[in-house]
Amino acid sequence: MSALSDRLPAFPWDKLEPYKKTAAAHPGGIVDLSVGTPVDPVPGLIQKALVAAADSPGYPTVWGTPELRDAITGWVERRLGARDVTHRHVLPVVGSKELVAWLPTHLGLGPGDRVAYPRLAYPTYEVGARLARAEYEVYDDPTTLDPANLKLLWLNSPSNPTGKVLSKEELTRIVAWAREHGVLVFSDECYLELGWEADPVSVLHPDVCEGSYEGIVAVHSLSKRSNLAGYRAAFLAGDPAVLGPLLEIRKHGGMMTSAPTQAAVVAALGDDTHVREQRERYAARRSILRDALLGHGFRIEHSEASLYLWASRDESCWDSVAHLADRGILVAPGDFYGTAGEKFVRVALTATDERITAAAQRL
């Protein structure tokens, strides 16, 4: 076990504990804008679907029920504009983080193989490469990478942590380059439904992929758009030649979404009203926090989508973390996401209206 754990970096969130204690000591209580975990209720229709499926004594299937696959394919076509999506083009997973962490291993990558991801990125992309003993590197523009032995290219639009959105033209260019060089593209699109000053586009859109899913897979999650982080519900959509072998591996590994959760996902993907209502909540919180941070001397970069504000006072991110912790506000230091973030903090919109208002008043 030590050999496996030794491949991993220190768990970054442990470094935030002293600042969390400082923020918690504020007379008005902590306003936790660090991790980005949903705080609003799970929509009633989803809870009802979960309860109705609670009597599920048998094993669920890794591929999910036909109803679940119908719900995913229908949503992918309706929301992403994809065409001719069949059950072979989709695969449910147990939350997106486990998929990101274990994908290089499941793809059979190892020493000598390369995994690339954005310079500022979700730390689990690196973790997945480390677990597989693959090499890893960051990029600003993936088409400038050396394609030799580049086996997995991660895209992330909208970005966590920056909220940056890749345009349809950029995505089209990247997909064409990857196909030319035989590079597999996985596009993390978990925040796609949370565009504010941009309209995020999927790699599965026909204008991007030219109607072919060869060599591309999109990753989607219900954690943020439906407040289902506690359910561990996500799915993949794209190239059947990639998803088929992953399905077989996941069968052997018993990596299955629980039957009640599958039923809940069917309900969640079939309803757009709760998504719109949740977007409105986040939009209001974003406006309040953004104005407060700007008024307090921060500048906001990118942040045109997702659930975060990427903010800087042109000082060490840890100085900003300490400054805000003294005011009872806990945020994530930018260097959690790469050295390029060392002068930024990531401020999550995931707090109640009352806590967001409290943060704004303190600023």
Coordinates of C-alpha atoms in Angstrom, one line a residue:
M1 CA 0.0 0.0 0.0
S2 CA 2.8 2.4 0.8
A3 CA 4.2 2.0 -2.7
L4 CA 0.8 3.1 -4.2
S5 CA 0.2 6.0 -1.7
D6 CA 3.8 7.2 -2.2
R7 CA 2.9 8.0 -5.8
L8 CA 0.4 10.7 -4.7
P9 CA 1.0 14.3 -3.6
A10 CA 0.0 15.4 -0.1
F11 CA -3.7 15.9 0.1
P12 CA -4.0 19.7 -0.5
W13 CA -7.1 20.4 1.6
D14 CA -5.3 19.4 4.8
K15 CA -3.1 22.6 4.5
L16 CA -6.3 24.7 4.8
E17 CA -7.2 23.5 8.3
P18 CA -5.5 26.3 10.3
Y19 CA -7.3 28.9 8.2
K20 CA -10.6 27.1 8.7
K21 CA -10.1 27.3 12.4
T22 CA -9.4 31.1 12.1
A23 CA -12.5 31.6 10.0
A24 CA -14.6 29.5 12.4
A25 CA -13.6 31.7 15.3
H26 CA -15.3 34.8 13.7
P27 CA -18.1 36.1 15.9
G28 CA -20.5 35.7 13.0
G29 CA -19.4 32.2 12.2
I30 CA -17.6 30.8 9.2
V31 CA -18.6 31.4 5.6
D32 CA -17.1 28.4 3.8
L33 CA -16.5 29.1 0.1
S34 CA -13.6 26.7 -0.3
V35 CA -14.6 23.2 -1.4
G36 CA -17.6 24.1 -3.4
T37 CA -20.0 21.5 -2.1
P38 CA -23.7 22.1 -2.8
V39 CA -25.8 23.3 0.1
D40 CA -29.3 23.7 -1.4
P41 CA -31.9 20.9 -1.0
V42 CA -32.1 18.0 -3.4
P43 CA -35.2 18.8 -5.6
G44 CA -38.3 17.0 -4.4
L45 CA -39.0 15.0 -7.6
I46 CA -35.5 13.5 -7.4
Q47 CA -35.9 12.6 -3.7
K48 CA -39.2 11.0 -4.6
A49 CA -37.6 8.9 -7.3
L50 CA -34.9 7.8 -4.9
V51 CA -37.4 6.7 -2.3
A52 CA -39.6 4.9 -4.8
A53 CA -36.6 2.8 -5.8
A54 CA -35.5 2.2 -2.2
D55 CA -36.7 -1.4 -2.3
S56 CA -33.8 -2.6 -4.5
P57 CA -32.5 -5.9 -3.0
G58 CA -30.7 -7.1 -6.1
Y59 CA -27.4 -6.0 -7.7
P60 CA -27.6 -3.0 -10.1
T61 CA -25.9 -3.3 -13.4
V62 CA -22.8 -1.2 -14.2
W63 CA -24.3 -0.1 -17.5
G64 CA -27.4 1.0 -15.8
T65 CA -31.1 0.3 -16.5
P66 CA -32.4 0.9 -20.0
E67 CA -34.4 3.8 -18.5
L68 CA -31.2 5.4 -17.3
R69 CA -29.5 5.0 -20.6
D70 CA -32.6 6.4 -22.4
A71 CA -32.4 9.4 -20.0
I72 CA -28.7 10.0 -20.7
T73 CA -29.0 9.7 -24.4
G74 CA -32.1 12.0 -24.5
W75 CA -30.3 14.6 -22.4
V76 CA -27.1 14.5 -24.4
E77 CA -29.1 15.1 -27.6
R78 CA -31.5 17.7 -26.1
R79 CA -29.0 19.7 -24.1
L80 CA -25.7 19.2 -25.9
G81 CA -27.0 19.1 -29.5
A82 CA -25.4 15.7 -30.1
R83 CA -26.9 13.5 -32.8
D84 CA -27.6 9.8 -33.2
V85 CA -26.6 9.0 -29.6
T86 CA -27.4 5.3 -28.7
H87 CA -26.9 3.3 -25.6
R88 CA -23.5 2.3 -26.8
H89 CA -22.4 5.9 -26.7
V90 CA -23.1 6.3 -22.9
L91 CA -21.8 4.9 -19.6
P92 CA -22.9 5.9 -16.1
V93 CA -20.1 6.3 -13.5
V94 CA -20.0 6.6 -9.7
G95 CA -19.4 10.3 -9.6
S96 CA -16.9 12.0 -11.9
K97 CA -14.0 12.1 -9.5
E98 CA -13.5 8.4 -9.4
L99 CA -13.6 8.3 -13.2
V100 CA -10.9 11.0 -13.4
A101 CA -8.7 9.3 -10.8
W102 CA -8.9 5.8 -12.3
L103 CA -9.2 6.5 -16.0
P104 CA -5.5 6.3 -17.0
T105 CA -5.3 3.0 -15.2
H106 CA -8.5 1.7 -16.9
L107 CA -7.1 2.8 -20.2
G108 CA -4.0 0.6 -19.6
L109 CA -1.6 3.6 -19.4
G110 CA 1.7 3.2 -17.7
P111 CA 5.4 4.3 -17.7
G112 CA 6.2 6.0 -21.0
D113 CA 2.7 7.1 -21.7
R114 CA 1.8 10.7 -21.3
V115 CA -1.3 12.5 -19.9
A116 CA -1.8 16.2 -20.4
Y117 CA -4.2 18.6 -18.7
P118 CA -4.6 22.4 -18.4
R119 CA -1.9 24.4 -16.6
L120 CA -4.6 25.4 -14.0
A121 CA -6.6 22.4 -13.3
Y122 CA -8.5 20.1 -11.0
P123 CA -5.7 18.2 -9.1
T124 CA -7.2 14.8 -9.8
Y125 CA -6.0 14.8 -13.4
E126 CA -2.5 14.6 -12.1
V127 CA -3.5 12.0 -9.4
G128 CA -4.9 9.7 -12.1
A129 CA -1.7 9.8 -14.1
R130 CA 0.4 9.2 -10.9
L131 CA -1.8 6.2 -10.0
A132 CA -1.1 4.7 -13.4
R133 CA 2.6 5.5 -13.3
A134 CA 2.2 7.5 -16.4
E135 CA 3.9 10.8 -17.2
Y136 CA 2.0 14.0 -16.9
E137 CA 2.3 17.5 -18.2
V138 CA 0.4 20.8 -18.3
Y139 CA -0.4 23.0 -21.3
D140 CA -1.7 26.4 -22.3
D141 CA -2.6 25.3 -25.8
P142 CA -2.8 21.5 -26.3
T143 CA -2.0 21.7 -30.0
T144 CA 1.5 22.8 -29.1
L145 CA 2.2 19.5 -27.3
D146 CA 4.4 16.8 -28.7
P147 CA 1.9 14.1 -29.7
A148 CA 4.4 11.3 -29.3
N149 CA 3.2 8.9 -26.6
L150 CA 0.5 11.4 -25.7
K151 CA -2.3 8.9 -24.8
L152 CA -4.8 11.0 -22.9
L153 CA -5.7 14.7 -23.4
W154 CA -7.9 16.3 -20.7
L155 CA -10.0 19.3 -21.7
N156 CA -11.9 21.2 -19.0
S157 CA -14.5 23.8 -20.2
P158 CA -15.9 25.5 -18.2
S159 CA -12.7 25.3 -16.2
N160 CA -12.3 24.4 -12.5
P161 CA -10.9 26.7 -11.0
T162 CA -10.8 29.6 -13.5
G163 CA -14.3 29.4 -15.1
K164 CA -12.7 29.9 -18.5
V165 CA -14.7 28.6 -21.4
L166 CA -13.2 27.2 -24.6
S167 CA -15.0 28.6 -27.7
K168 CA -16.6 26.4 -30.3
E169 CA -13.7 27.3 -32.7
E170 CA -11.1 26.4 -30.1
L171 CA -12.7 23.0 -29.4
T172 CA -13.0 22.3 -33.1
R173 CA -9.3 23.0 -33.7
I174 CA -8.3 20.9 -30.7
V175 CA -10.4 17.9 -31.6
A176 CA -9.1 18.0 -35.2
W177 CA -5.5 18.1 -34.0
A178 CA -6.1 15.2 -31.6
R179 CA -7.6 13.1 -34.3
E180 CA -4.8 13.9 -36.7
H181 CA -2.3 12.6 -34.1
G182 CA -4.3 9.7 -32.6
V183 CA -4.7 11.3 -29.2
L184 CA -7.7 10.4 -27.1
V185 CA -9.7 13.4 -25.8
F186 CA -11.7 13.4 -22.6
S187 CA -13.6 16.6 -22.1
D188 CA -14.6 17.4 -18.5
E189 CA -17.8 19.4 -19.0
C190 CA -19.3 19.1 -15.5
Y191 CA -20.0 22.8 -15.3
L192 CA -21.4 23.2 -18.8
E193 CA -24.9 24.2 -17.6
L194 CA -23.5 27.0 -15.5
G195 CA -22.5 29.6 -18.1
W196 CA -22.8 33.2 -17.1
E197 CA -21.0 35.4 -19.6
A198 CA -20.4 32.7 -22.1
D199 CA -22.4 29.8 -23.6
P200 CA -20.3 26.6 -23.1
V201 CA -20.3 24.1 -25.9
S202 CA -19.7 20.4 -25.7
V203 CA -17.1 18.4 -27.7
L204 CA -20.1 16.3 -28.8
H205 CA -21.7 19.2 -30.6
P206 CA -21.8 18.4 -34.3
D207 CA -20.1 21.7 -35.2
V208 CA -17.1 20.6 -33.1
C209 CA -16.9 16.8 -33.8
E210 CA -18.3 16.9 -37.3
G211 CA -20.9 14.4 -36.4
S212 CA -18.3 11.7 -35.4
Y213 CA -17.6 10.7 -31.9
E214 CA -14.3 9.0 -32.8
G215 CA -11.6 9.6 -30.2
I216 CA -13.7 11.9 -28.0
V217 CA -15.6 11.4 -24.7
A218 CA -17.5 14.0 -22.6
V219 CA -17.7 13.7 -18.8
H220 CA -20.8 15.1 -17.1
S221 CA -21.9 15.2 -13.5
L222 CA -25.2 15.9 -11.6
S223 CA -23.5 17.0 -8.5
K224 CA -23.8 20.8 -9.1
R225 CA -26.6 21.2 -11.6
S226 CA -29.0 19.0 -9.5
N227 CA -27.4 19.2 -6.0
L228 CA -26.6 15.5 -6.2
A229 CA -23.0 15.5 -4.9
G230 CA -24.1 13.2 -2.1
Y231 CA -25.6 10.7 -4.6
R232 CA -22.4 10.2 -6.6
A233 CA -24.0 10.4 -10.0
A234 CA -22.2 11.1 -13.3
F235 CA -21.9 9.7 -16.8
L236 CA -19.7 9.5 -19.9
A237 CA -20.9 10.1 -23.5
G238 CA -18.9 9.6 -26.7
D239 CA -16.9 7.0 -28.6
P240 CA -18.3 3.5 -28.2
A241 CA -14.9 2.1 -29.0
V242 CA -13.6 3.7 -25.8
L243 CA -16.7 3.2 -23.6
G244 CA -17.2 -0.5 -24.5
P245 CA -13.8 -1.6 -23.0
L246 CA -14.3 0.7 -20.0
L247 CA -17.7 -0.9 -19.4
E248 CA -16.1 -4.4 -19.3
I249 CA -13.4 -3.2 -16.9
R250 CA -15.9 -1.5 -14.7
K251 CA -18.0 -4.7 -14.6
H252 CA -15.0 -6.7 -13.4
G253 CA -14.4 -4.0 -10.8
G254 CA -18.0 -3.8 -9.6
M255 CA -18.1 -0.1 -10.2
M256 CA -21.8 0.3 -10.3
T257 CA -24.1 3.2 -9.4
S258 CA -26.8 2.1 -6.8
A259 CA -30.2 1.3 -8.2
P260 CA -32.0 4.1 -6.2
T261 CA -29.4 6.6 -7.5
Q262 CA -30.0 5.4 -11.1
A263 CA -33.7 6.1 -10.6
A264 CA -33.0 9.5 -9.2
V265 CA -30.8 10.3 -12.2
V266 CA -33.6 9.4 -14.6
A267 CA -35.8 11.9 -12.8
A268 CA -33.1 14.6 -12.7
L269 CA -32.2 14.4 -16.4
G270 CA -35.9 14.5 -17.4
D271 CA -36.6 17.8 -15.6
D272 CA -35.1 21.1 -16.7
T273 CA -37.1 23.3 -14.2
H274 CA -35.0 22.5 -11.2
V275 CA -31.8 23.2 -13.1
R276 CA -33.1 26.6 -14.1
E277 CA -34.1 27.4 -10.6
Q278 CA -30.7 26.4 -9.2
R279 CA -29.0 28.5 -11.9
E280 CA -31.0 31.5 -10.7
R281 CA -29.8 30.9 -7.1
Y282 CA -26.2 30.7 -8.2
A283 CA -26.5 33.8 -10.5
A284 CA -27.8 35.9 -7.6
R285 CA -25.0 34.7 -5.3
R286 CA -22.4 35.3 -7.9
S287 CA -23.5 38.9 -8.4
I288 CA -23.4 39.6 -4.7
L289 CA -19.9 38.0 -4.2
R290 CA -18.4 39.4 -7.3
D291 CA -19.4 43.0 -6.4
A292 CA -18.1 42.5 -2.9
L293 CA -14.8 41.1 -4.0
L294 CA -14.2 43.9 -6.5
G295 CA -15.1 46.5 -3.9
H296 CA -12.6 45.0 -1.5
G297 CA -9.7 45.3 -4.0
F298 CA -9.7 42.0 -5.7
R299 CA -9.9 41.6 -9.5
I300 CA -11.7 38.8 -11.2
E301 CA -10.2 36.9 -14.1
H302 CA -12.2 34.6 -16.5
S303 CA -15.0 33.3 -14.3
E304 CA -17.5 33.5 -17.2
A305 CA -18.9 30.1 -16.2
S306 CA -18.8 27.5 -13.4
L307 CA -19.4 27.9 -9.7
Y308 CA -16.3 29.9 -8.8
L309 CA -14.8 33.3 -8.9
W310 CA -11.1 33.4 -9.8
A311 CA -9.9 36.3 -7.7
S312 CA -6.5 38.0 -7.1
R313 CA -5.0 41.0 -5.1
D314 CA -1.6 40.3 -6.8
E315 CA -0.2 38.8 -3.6
S316 CA 0.5 35.3 -2.4
C317 CA -2.7 33.2 -2.5
W318 CA -2.0 32.2 1.1
D319 CA -1.8 35.9 2.1
S320 CA -5.3 36.3 0.5
V321 CA -6.5 33.1 2.2
A322 CA -5.3 34.5 5.6
H323 CA -6.8 37.9 5.0
L324 CA -10.2 36.5 4.2
A325 CA -10.0 33.9 7.0
D326 CA -9.6 36.8 9.5
R327 CA -13.0 38.0 8.2
G328 CA -14.5 34.5 8.7
I329 CA -14.4 33.7 5.0
L330 CA -12.7 30.5 3.9
V331 CA -11.6 30.2 0.2
A332 CA -9.3 27.9 -1.7
P333 CA -5.7 28.9 -2.5
G334 CA -5.0 29.1 -6.2
D335 CA -1.8 27.0 -6.0
F336 CA -4.0 23.9 -5.2
Y337 CA -4.6 24.0 -9.0
G338 CA -1.1 24.6 -10.2
T339 CA 1.8 27.0 -9.7
A340 CA 0.2 29.4 -12.1
G341 CA -2.5 30.0 -9.5
E342 CA -0.1 31.2 -6.8
K343 CA -1.5 34.7 -6.7
F344 CA -5.2 33.8 -7.0
V345 CA -7.9 32.3 -4.8
R346 CA -10.9 30.3 -5.8
V347 CA -14.1 31.6 -4.3
A348 CA -17.1 29.2 -4.5
L349 CA -20.7 30.2 -4.9
T350 CA -21.9 27.2 -2.9
A351 CA -23.2 28.7 0.3
T352 CA -26.6 29.7 1.5
D353 CA -28.1 33.1 0.6
E354 CA -27.6 34.1 4.3
R355 CA -23.9 33.1 4.3
I356 CA -23.2 34.8 1.0
T357 CA -24.8 38.0 2.3
A358 CA -22.7 37.8 5.5
A359 CA -19.5 37.4 3.4
A360 CA -20.4 40.5 1.3
Q361 CA -21.2 42.5 4.4
R362 CA -17.8 41.6 6.0
L363 CA -16.0 42.6 2.8

